[in-house]
């Protein structure tokens, strides 16, 4: 039949196609930096998945496959990135680990260290909300997610753009002094009126 040789040729070409997977050197480097064993990394990813209501069952063989270039599915790349973020104390994305981007685990809850990062986060949420909502449906709601931005705010460096009021001389925060004591409602008056003390009845 005329079509048969062509089908055989197609099958042969597909079987001879070289694998496009390449070793994930970024992930290997970060595993060494974090001091994780393959089993230890898999266990931490499983534990983080439980925080988000995900029953993941990765093991050291899974990590070996990732190192060989296999891409984990679903939100797993974001979970792996969060594991390294907690361990190393700096924000890492899936791309930093040599993994494909996916819906973030803490969509909209990332702590923005700079105004530019805040704009990026808000823009990302706007794009998801204006789309088909496919990615948003992949994101599980969990109260534990509120811990992450609070932690990042506590350990992050103060932003020079918002930490103090430029060079205008106005004081902010603690520099402005303590609030007036209760019962001294007129303590901040500057119109020259006499200060009245509270009367004990």
Short mmCIF file of C-alpha atoms in Angstrom, two decimals, residues 30-118:
data_model
loop_
_atom_site.label_atom_id
_atom_site.label_comp_id
_atom_site.label_asym_id
_atom_site.label_seq_id
_atom_site.Cartn_x
_atom_site.Cartn_y
_atom_site.Cartn_z
CA UNK A 30 21.23 24.45 45.13
CA UNK A 31 20.84 20.98 46.63
CA UNK A 32 24.53 21.05 47.49
CA UNK A 33 24.26 24.59 48.90
CA UNK A 34 21.26 23.68 51.05
CA UNK A 35 22.86 20.45 52.23
CA UNK A 36 19.85 18.36 51.24
CA UNK A 37 19.98 14.66 50.56
CA UNK A 38 17.71 13.47 47.77
CA UNK A 39 15.43 11.79 50.30
CA UNK A 40 15.48 14.87 52.53
CA UNK A 41 14.41 17.18 49.70
CA UNK A 42 11.61 14.84 48.66
CA UNK A 43 10.37 14.62 52.26
CA UNK A 44 10.27 18.41 52.63
CA UNK A 45 8.34 18.80 49.38
CA UNK A 46 5.80 16.22 50.60
CA UNK A 47 5.45 18.02 53.94
CA UNK A 48 4.94 21.39 52.27
CA UNK A 49 2.37 19.81 50.00
CA UNK A 50 0.40 18.67 53.06
CA UNK A 51 0.24 22.30 54.21
CA UNK A 52 -1.64 22.99 50.99
CA UNK A 53 -3.88 19.95 51.13
CA UNK A 54 -1.82 18.01 48.58
CA UNK A 55 -1.03 14.33 49.07
CA UNK A 56 2.37 14.11 47.37
CA UNK A 57 4.49 11.00 47.54
CA UNK A 58 7.89 11.92 46.20
CA UNK A 59 11.03 10.03 47.14
CA UNK A 60 14.74 10.13 46.38
CA UNK A 61 14.10 8.57 42.97
CA UNK A 62 11.86 11.53 42.10
CA UNK A 63 14.67 13.95 42.91
CA UNK A 64 17.07 11.91 40.77
CA UNK A 65 14.67 12.25 37.84
CA UNK A 66 14.44 16.02 38.38
CA UNK A 67 18.22 16.24 38.32
CA UNK A 68 18.24 14.33 35.04
CA UNK A 69 15.97 16.95 33.51
CA UNK A 70 12.45 15.68 34.12
CA UNK A 71 10.00 18.47 34.90
CA UNK A 72 7.67 17.90 37.88
CA UNK A 73 3.99 18.52 37.25
CA UNK A 74 1.38 20.85 38.68
CA UNK A 75 2.43 23.22 41.43
CA UNK A 76 5.37 21.02 42.46
CA UNK A 77 8.01 23.38 40.95
CA UNK A 78 6.66 26.19 43.14
CA UNK A 79 6.70 23.90 46.18
CA UNK A 80 10.32 22.93 45.52
CA UNK A 81 11.23 26.60 45.18
CA UNK A 82 9.54 27.39 48.50
CA UNK A 83 11.47 24.58 50.21
CA UNK A 84 14.74 26.15 49.09
CA UNK A 85 13.51 29.64 49.96
CA UNK A 86 12.87 28.59 53.55
CA UNK A 87 16.16 26.76 53.80
CA UNK A 88 18.44 29.38 52.25
CA UNK A 89 16.63 32.49 53.48
CA UNK A 90 16.28 34.15 50.09
CA UNK A 91 13.44 34.19 47.61
CA UNK A 92 13.88 31.62 44.83
CA UNK A 93 11.56 30.91 41.92
CA UNK A 94 11.04 27.73 39.95
CA UNK A 95 13.13 29.22 37.14
CA UNK A 96 16.01 29.76 39.57
CA UNK A 97 15.98 26.00 40.08
CA UNK A 98 15.95 25.25 36.37
CA UNK A 99 12.29 24.21 36.49
CA UNK A 100 9.31 25.34 34.44
CA UNK A 101 7.20 28.12 35.86
CA UNK A 102 3.75 27.28 37.19
CA UNK A 103 1.00 28.80 39.26
CA UNK A 104 2.66 30.13 42.43
CA UNK A 105 1.84 28.44 45.70
CA UNK A 106 1.29 31.77 47.45
CA UNK A 107 -0.36 33.72 44.65
CA UNK A 108 -0.78 37.31 45.79
CA UNK A 109 0.79 36.64 49.18
CA UNK A 110 4.42 37.15 48.21
CA UNK A 111 6.08 39.90 50.24
CA UNK A 112 7.26 42.63 47.90
CA UNK A 113 10.60 43.97 49.11
CA UNK A 114 10.51 46.88 46.64
CA UNK A 115 7.79 48.91 44.91
CA UNK A 116 8.82 47.35 41.59
CA UNK A 117 8.25 43.83 42.96
CA UNK A 118 4.85 44.91 44.29
#
